[in-house]
Coordinates of C-alpha atoms and ligand atoms in Angstrom, one line a residue:
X260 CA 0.0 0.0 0.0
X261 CA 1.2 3.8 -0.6
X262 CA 1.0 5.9 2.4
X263 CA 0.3 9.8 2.3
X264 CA 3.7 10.2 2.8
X265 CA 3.7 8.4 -0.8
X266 CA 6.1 5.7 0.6
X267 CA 5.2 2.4 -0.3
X268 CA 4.3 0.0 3.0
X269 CA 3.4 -3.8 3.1
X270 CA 2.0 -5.2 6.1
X271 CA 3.6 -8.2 7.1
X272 CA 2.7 -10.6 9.6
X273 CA 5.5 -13.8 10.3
X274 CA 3.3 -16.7 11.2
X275 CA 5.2 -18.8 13.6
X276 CA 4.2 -22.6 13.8
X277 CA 4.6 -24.6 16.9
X278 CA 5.7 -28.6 16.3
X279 CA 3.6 -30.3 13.8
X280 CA 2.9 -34.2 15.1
X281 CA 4.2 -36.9 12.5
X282 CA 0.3 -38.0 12.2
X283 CA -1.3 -35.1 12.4
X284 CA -3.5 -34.4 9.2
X285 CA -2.9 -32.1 6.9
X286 CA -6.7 -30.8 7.4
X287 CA -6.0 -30.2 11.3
X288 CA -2.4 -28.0 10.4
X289 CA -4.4 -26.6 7.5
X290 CA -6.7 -25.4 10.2
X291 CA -4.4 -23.7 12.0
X292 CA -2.9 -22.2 8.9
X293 CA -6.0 -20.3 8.5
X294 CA -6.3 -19.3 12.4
X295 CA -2.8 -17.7 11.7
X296 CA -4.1 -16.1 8.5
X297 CA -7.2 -14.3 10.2
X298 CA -4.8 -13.2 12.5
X299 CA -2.7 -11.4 10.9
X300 CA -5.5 -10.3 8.0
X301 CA -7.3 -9.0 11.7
X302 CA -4.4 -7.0 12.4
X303 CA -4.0 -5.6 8.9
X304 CA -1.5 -7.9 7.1
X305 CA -1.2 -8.0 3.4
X306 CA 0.9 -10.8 3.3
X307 CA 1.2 -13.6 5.9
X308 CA 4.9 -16.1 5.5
X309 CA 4.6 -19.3 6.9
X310 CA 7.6 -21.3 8.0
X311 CA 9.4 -24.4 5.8
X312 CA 7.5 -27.7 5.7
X313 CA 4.9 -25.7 7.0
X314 CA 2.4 -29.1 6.1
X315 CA 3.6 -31.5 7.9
X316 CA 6.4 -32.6 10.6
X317 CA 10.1 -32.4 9.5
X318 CA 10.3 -35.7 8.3
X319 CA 13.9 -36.1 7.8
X320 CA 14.8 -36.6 11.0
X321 CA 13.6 -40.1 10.0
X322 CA 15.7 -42.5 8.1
X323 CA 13.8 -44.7 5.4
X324 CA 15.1 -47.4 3.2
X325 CA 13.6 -46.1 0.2
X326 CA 13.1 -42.4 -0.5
X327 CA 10.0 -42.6 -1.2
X328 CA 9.2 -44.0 2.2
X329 CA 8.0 -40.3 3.1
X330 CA 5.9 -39.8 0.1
X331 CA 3.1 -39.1 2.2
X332 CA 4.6 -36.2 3.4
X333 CA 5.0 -34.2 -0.2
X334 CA 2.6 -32.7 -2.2
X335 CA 1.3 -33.5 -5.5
X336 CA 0.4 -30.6 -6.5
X337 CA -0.1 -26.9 -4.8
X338 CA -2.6 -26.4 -4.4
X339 CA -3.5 -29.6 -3.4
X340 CA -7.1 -30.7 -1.9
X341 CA -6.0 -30.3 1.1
X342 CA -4.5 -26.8 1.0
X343 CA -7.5 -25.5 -1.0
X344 CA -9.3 -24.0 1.7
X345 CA -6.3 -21.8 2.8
X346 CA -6.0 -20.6 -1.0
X347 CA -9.7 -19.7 -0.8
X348 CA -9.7 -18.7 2.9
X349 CA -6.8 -15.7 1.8
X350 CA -8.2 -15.1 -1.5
X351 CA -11.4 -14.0 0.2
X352 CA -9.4 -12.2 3.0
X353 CA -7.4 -10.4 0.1
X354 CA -4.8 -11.8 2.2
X355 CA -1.3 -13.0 0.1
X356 CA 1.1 -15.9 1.7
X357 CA 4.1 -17.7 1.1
X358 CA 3.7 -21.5 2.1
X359 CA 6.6 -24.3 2.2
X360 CA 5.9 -27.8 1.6
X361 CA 7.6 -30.5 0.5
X362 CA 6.8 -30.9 -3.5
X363 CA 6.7 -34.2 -5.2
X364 CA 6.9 -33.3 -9.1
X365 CA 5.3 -35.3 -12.0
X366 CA 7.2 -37.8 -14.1
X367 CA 10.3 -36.5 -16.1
X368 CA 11.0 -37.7 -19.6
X369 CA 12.5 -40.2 -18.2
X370 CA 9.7 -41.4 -16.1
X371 CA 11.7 -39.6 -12.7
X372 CA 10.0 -37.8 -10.0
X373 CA 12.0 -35.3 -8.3
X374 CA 11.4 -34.3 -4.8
X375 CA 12.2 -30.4 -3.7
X376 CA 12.0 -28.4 -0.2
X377 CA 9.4 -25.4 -2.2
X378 CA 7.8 -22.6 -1.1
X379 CA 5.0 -21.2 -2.9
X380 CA 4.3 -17.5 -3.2
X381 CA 0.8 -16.2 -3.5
X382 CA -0.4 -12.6 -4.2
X383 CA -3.7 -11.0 -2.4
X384 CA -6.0 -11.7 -5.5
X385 CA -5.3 -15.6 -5.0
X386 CA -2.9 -15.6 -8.1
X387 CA 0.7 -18.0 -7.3
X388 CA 3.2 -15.4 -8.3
X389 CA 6.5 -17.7 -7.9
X390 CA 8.0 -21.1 -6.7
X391 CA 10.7 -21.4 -4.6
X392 CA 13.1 -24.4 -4.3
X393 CA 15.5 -24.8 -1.8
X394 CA 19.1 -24.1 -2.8
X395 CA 21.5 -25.5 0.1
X396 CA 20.3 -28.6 1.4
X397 CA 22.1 -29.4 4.4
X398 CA 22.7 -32.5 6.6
X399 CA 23.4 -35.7 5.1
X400 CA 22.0 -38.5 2.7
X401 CA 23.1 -42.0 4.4
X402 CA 21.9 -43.0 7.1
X403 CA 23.5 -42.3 10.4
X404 CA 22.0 -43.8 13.6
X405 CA 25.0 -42.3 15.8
X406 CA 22.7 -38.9 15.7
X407 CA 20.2 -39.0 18.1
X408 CA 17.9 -38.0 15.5
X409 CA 18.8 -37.5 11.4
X410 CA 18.8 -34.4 9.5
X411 CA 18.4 -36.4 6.1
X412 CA 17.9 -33.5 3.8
X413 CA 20.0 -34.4 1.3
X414 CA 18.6 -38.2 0.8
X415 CA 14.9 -36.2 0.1
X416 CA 15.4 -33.1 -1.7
X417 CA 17.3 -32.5 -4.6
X418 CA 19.0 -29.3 -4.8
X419 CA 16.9 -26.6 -6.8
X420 CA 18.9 -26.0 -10.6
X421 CA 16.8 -22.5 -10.8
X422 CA 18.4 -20.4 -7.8
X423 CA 17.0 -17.2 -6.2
X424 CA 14.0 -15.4 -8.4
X425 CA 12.5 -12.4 -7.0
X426 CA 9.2 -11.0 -8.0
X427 CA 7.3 -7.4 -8.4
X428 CA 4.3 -8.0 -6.3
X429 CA 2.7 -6.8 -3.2
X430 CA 4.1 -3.4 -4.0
X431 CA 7.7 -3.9 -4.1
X432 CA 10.2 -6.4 -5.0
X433 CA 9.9 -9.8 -3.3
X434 CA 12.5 -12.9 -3.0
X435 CA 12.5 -16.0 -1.3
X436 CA 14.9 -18.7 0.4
X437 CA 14.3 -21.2 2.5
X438 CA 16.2 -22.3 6.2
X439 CA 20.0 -23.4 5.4
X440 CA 20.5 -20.6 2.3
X441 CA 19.7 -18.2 5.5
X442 CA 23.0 -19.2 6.1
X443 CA 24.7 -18.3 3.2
X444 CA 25.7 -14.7 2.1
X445 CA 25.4 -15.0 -1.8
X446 CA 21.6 -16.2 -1.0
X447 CA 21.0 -12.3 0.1
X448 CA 23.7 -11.1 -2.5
X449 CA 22.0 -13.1 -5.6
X450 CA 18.6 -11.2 -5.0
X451 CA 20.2 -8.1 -3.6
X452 CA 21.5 -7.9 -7.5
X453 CA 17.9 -8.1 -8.7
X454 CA 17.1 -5.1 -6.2
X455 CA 15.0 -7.3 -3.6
X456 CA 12.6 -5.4 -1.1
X457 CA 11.6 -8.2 1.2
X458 CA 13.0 -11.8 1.6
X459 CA 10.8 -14.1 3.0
X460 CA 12.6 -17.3 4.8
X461 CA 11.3 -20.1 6.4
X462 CA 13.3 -22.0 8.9
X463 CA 13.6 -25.8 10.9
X464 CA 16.3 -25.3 13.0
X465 CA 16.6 -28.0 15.3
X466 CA 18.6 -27.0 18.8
X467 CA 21.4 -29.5 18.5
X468 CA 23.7 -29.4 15.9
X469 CA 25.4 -33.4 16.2
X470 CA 28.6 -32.8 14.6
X471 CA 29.5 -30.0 16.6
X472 CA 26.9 -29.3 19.7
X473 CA 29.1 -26.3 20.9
X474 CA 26.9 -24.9 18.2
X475 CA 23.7 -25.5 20.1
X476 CA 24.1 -22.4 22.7
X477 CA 25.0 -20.4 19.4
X478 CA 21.6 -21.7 17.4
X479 CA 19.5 -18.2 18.2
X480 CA 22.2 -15.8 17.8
X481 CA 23.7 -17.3 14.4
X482 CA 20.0 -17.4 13.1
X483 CA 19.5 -13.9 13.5
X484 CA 23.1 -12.6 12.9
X485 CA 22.9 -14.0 9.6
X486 CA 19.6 -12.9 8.6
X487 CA 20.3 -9.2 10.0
X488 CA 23.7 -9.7 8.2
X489 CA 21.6 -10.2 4.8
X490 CA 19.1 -7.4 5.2
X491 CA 21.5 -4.7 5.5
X492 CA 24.7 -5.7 3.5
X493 CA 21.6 -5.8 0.6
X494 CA 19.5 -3.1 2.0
X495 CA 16.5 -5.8 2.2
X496 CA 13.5 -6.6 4.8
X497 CA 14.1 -9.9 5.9
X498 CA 11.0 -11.9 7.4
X499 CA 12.4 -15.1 9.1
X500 CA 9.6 -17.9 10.1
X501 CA 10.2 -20.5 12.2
X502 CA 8.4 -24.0 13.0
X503 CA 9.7 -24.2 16.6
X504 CA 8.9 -26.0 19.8
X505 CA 9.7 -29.4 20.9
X506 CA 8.2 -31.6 17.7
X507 CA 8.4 -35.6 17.9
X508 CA 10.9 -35.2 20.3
X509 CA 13.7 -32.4 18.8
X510 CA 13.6 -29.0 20.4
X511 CA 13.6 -26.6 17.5
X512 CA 14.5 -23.1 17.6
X513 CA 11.3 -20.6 17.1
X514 CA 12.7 -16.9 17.0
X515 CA 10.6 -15.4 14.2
X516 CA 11.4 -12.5 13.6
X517 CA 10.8 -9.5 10.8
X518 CA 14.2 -7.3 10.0
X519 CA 14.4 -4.0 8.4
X520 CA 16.8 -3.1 5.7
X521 CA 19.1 -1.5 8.7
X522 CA 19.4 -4.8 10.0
X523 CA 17.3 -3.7 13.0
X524 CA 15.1 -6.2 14.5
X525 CA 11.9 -4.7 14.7
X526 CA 9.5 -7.5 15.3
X527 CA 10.4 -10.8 17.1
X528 CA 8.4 -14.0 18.7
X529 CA 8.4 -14.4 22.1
X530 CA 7.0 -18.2 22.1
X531 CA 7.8 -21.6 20.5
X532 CA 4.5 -22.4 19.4
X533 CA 1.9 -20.7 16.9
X534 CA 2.3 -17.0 17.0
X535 CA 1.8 -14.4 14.8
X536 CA 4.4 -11.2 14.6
X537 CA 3.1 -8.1 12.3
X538 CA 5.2 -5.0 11.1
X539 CA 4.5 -2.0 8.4
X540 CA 7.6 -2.7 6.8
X541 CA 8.7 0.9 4.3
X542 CA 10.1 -0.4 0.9
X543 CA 11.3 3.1 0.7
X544 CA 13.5 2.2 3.6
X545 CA 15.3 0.2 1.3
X546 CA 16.7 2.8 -0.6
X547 CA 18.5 4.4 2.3
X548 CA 21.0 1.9 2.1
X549 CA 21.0 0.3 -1.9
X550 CA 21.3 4.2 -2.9
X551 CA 24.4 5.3 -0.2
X552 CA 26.5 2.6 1.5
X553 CA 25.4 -0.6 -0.7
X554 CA 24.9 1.2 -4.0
X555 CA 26.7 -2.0 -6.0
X556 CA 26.8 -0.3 -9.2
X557 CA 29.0 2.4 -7.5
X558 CA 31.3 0.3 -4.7
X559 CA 30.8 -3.6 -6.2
X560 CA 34.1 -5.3 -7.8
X561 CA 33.0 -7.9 -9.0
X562 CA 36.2 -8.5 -11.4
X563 CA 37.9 -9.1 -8.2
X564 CA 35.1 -11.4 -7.0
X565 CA 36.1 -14.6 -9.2
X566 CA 36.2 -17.3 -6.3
X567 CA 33.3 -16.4 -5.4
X568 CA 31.5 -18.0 -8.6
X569 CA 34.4 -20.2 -10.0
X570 CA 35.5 -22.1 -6.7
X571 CA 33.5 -24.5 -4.8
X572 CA 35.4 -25.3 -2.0
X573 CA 38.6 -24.1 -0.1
X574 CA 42.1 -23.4 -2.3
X575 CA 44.5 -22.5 0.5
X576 CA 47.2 -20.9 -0.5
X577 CA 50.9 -23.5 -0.4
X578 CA 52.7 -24.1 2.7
X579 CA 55.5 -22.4 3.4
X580 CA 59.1 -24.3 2.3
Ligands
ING1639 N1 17.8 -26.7 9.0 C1 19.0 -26.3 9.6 C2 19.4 -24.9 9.3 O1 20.2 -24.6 8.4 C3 21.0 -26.9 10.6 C4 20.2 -27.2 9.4 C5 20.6 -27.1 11.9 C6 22.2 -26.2 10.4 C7 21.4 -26.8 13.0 C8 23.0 -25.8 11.5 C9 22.6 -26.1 12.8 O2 18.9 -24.0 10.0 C10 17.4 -26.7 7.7 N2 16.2 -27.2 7.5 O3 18.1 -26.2 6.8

């Protein structure tokens, strides 16, 4: 919306989810979807983000024999028949929302399915602007019983080819990513380039980290450093959704929070379970930061940038004779 001030505003509301139990139905979370929804549409949002896997428990904590052993858990299609009311519960709220599921595509040419960690984007007028799959897929793909639960990732989703979109819509210019590429700085970067407003994330961050628990005092601070990081090194809003609380046993990190471009904090949950967190967040705000400090076509050297795209991992430099 454009204010008298003639800045543009979007009302944004994070909608925290508590744990989600491996057998609940998609009908009872879909129910509280829409409590959330009403929510935030009752305290003026234009646009409610839901957290990853948002649909369902966070299945890879569980190791299967066959990958499709959590089929169940995906979605066929979005939206599905059982999503359907929240598609028509926002479109007749005039309510947009970004949704993560887990997304089980059709056949390939070569009769393959492909499983992705998506998030779906959709405007106020009911219309699915964008898809977003998930870029860094952490964890592991074998199975490892030594963990006193899995983070199997990498055995169920493949790594998304397409990389960060953003997309003109609800006033601005919107971008998504999705729990680890929170983590990474050339997630923000990639759609910084494009000239990104808002960058909605949803998160499952489980407390313990097994192959280094010294991490697990760190979990909250590192989840908001690098999310404050990315809003103002790419003068972005940064909306950061959790599913947290203590699901099927793993104590997850909640923490929602909504970040302006200075990297400020200016919305934050205070519980582990459903909660909704609101903020007018200024697009113009933007601007204070891509147009001085972080104007890239001014300060950016990207000629001297070249590992940054070329290199995957570590070239250290020879050791000394
Ligand atoms: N979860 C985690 C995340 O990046 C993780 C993986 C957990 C990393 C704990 C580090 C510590 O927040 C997902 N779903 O990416």
């Amino acid at each position: 919306m454009t204010c008298e001030s003639g800045s543009r505003h979007v009302h944004v509301a994070a909608a925290q989810l508590g744990p989600i139990a491996k057998d609940e139905t998609r009908e009872s979370v879909v129910q509280r979807l829409i409590a959330l929804l009403r929510q935030g549409a009752a305290a003026g949002s234009e646009l409610v983000v839901f957290p990853e896997l948002a649909l369902t428990t966070f299945f890879p904590r569980w190791f299967t024999e066959d990958v499709s052993g959590h089929d169940h858990y995906y979605e066929a299609s979005m939206p599905s028949p059982a999503t359907q009311p929240l598609f028509d519960e926002a479109k007749a709220l005039g309510v947009g929302f970004a949704l993560g599921y887990a997304e089980l595509t059709e056949p390939d040419a070569d009769g393959v399915v492909h499983r992705y960690n998506t998030t779906v984007l959709v405007e106020r007028d009911g219309t699915i602007v964008g898809k977003f799959r998930k870029v860094h897929i952490p964890g592991h793909e074998a199975d490892e019983p030594w963990r006193p639960f899995q983070h199997l990732e990498r055995r169920y989703f493949e790594e998304s080819t397409e990389g960060f979109g953003v997309w003109r819509c609800f006033d601005g210019i919107v971008g998504m990513a999705t729990c680890n590429d929170r983590r990474w700085p050339e997630t923000y970067r990639e759609m910084g380039l494009q000239g990104v407003e808002m960058v909605l994330i949803g998160y499952n961050t489980p407390i313990h980290y097994a192959p280094d628990p010294g991490q697990n005092a760190l979990q909250g601070f590192h989840n908001h450093l690098c999310m404050q990081a990315g809003a103002y090194q790419n003068g972005t809003w940064v909306v950061g959704v959790a599913k947290g609380g203590t699901e099927e046993g793993v104590e997850s990190l909640a923490q929602s929070c909504i970040i302006a471009p200075s990297g400020q904090i200016v919305a934050q949950a205070v519980t582990t379970g459903d909660e909704i967190i609101t903020a007018v967040a200024d697009l113009d705000w933007c601007n204070h930061y891509k147009e001085t400090l972080f104007n890239f076509a001014t300060y950016r050297r990207p000629e001297l940038y070249q590992r940054i795209t070329s290199q995957k991992g570590v070239i250290a430099p020879p050791e000394n004779s």
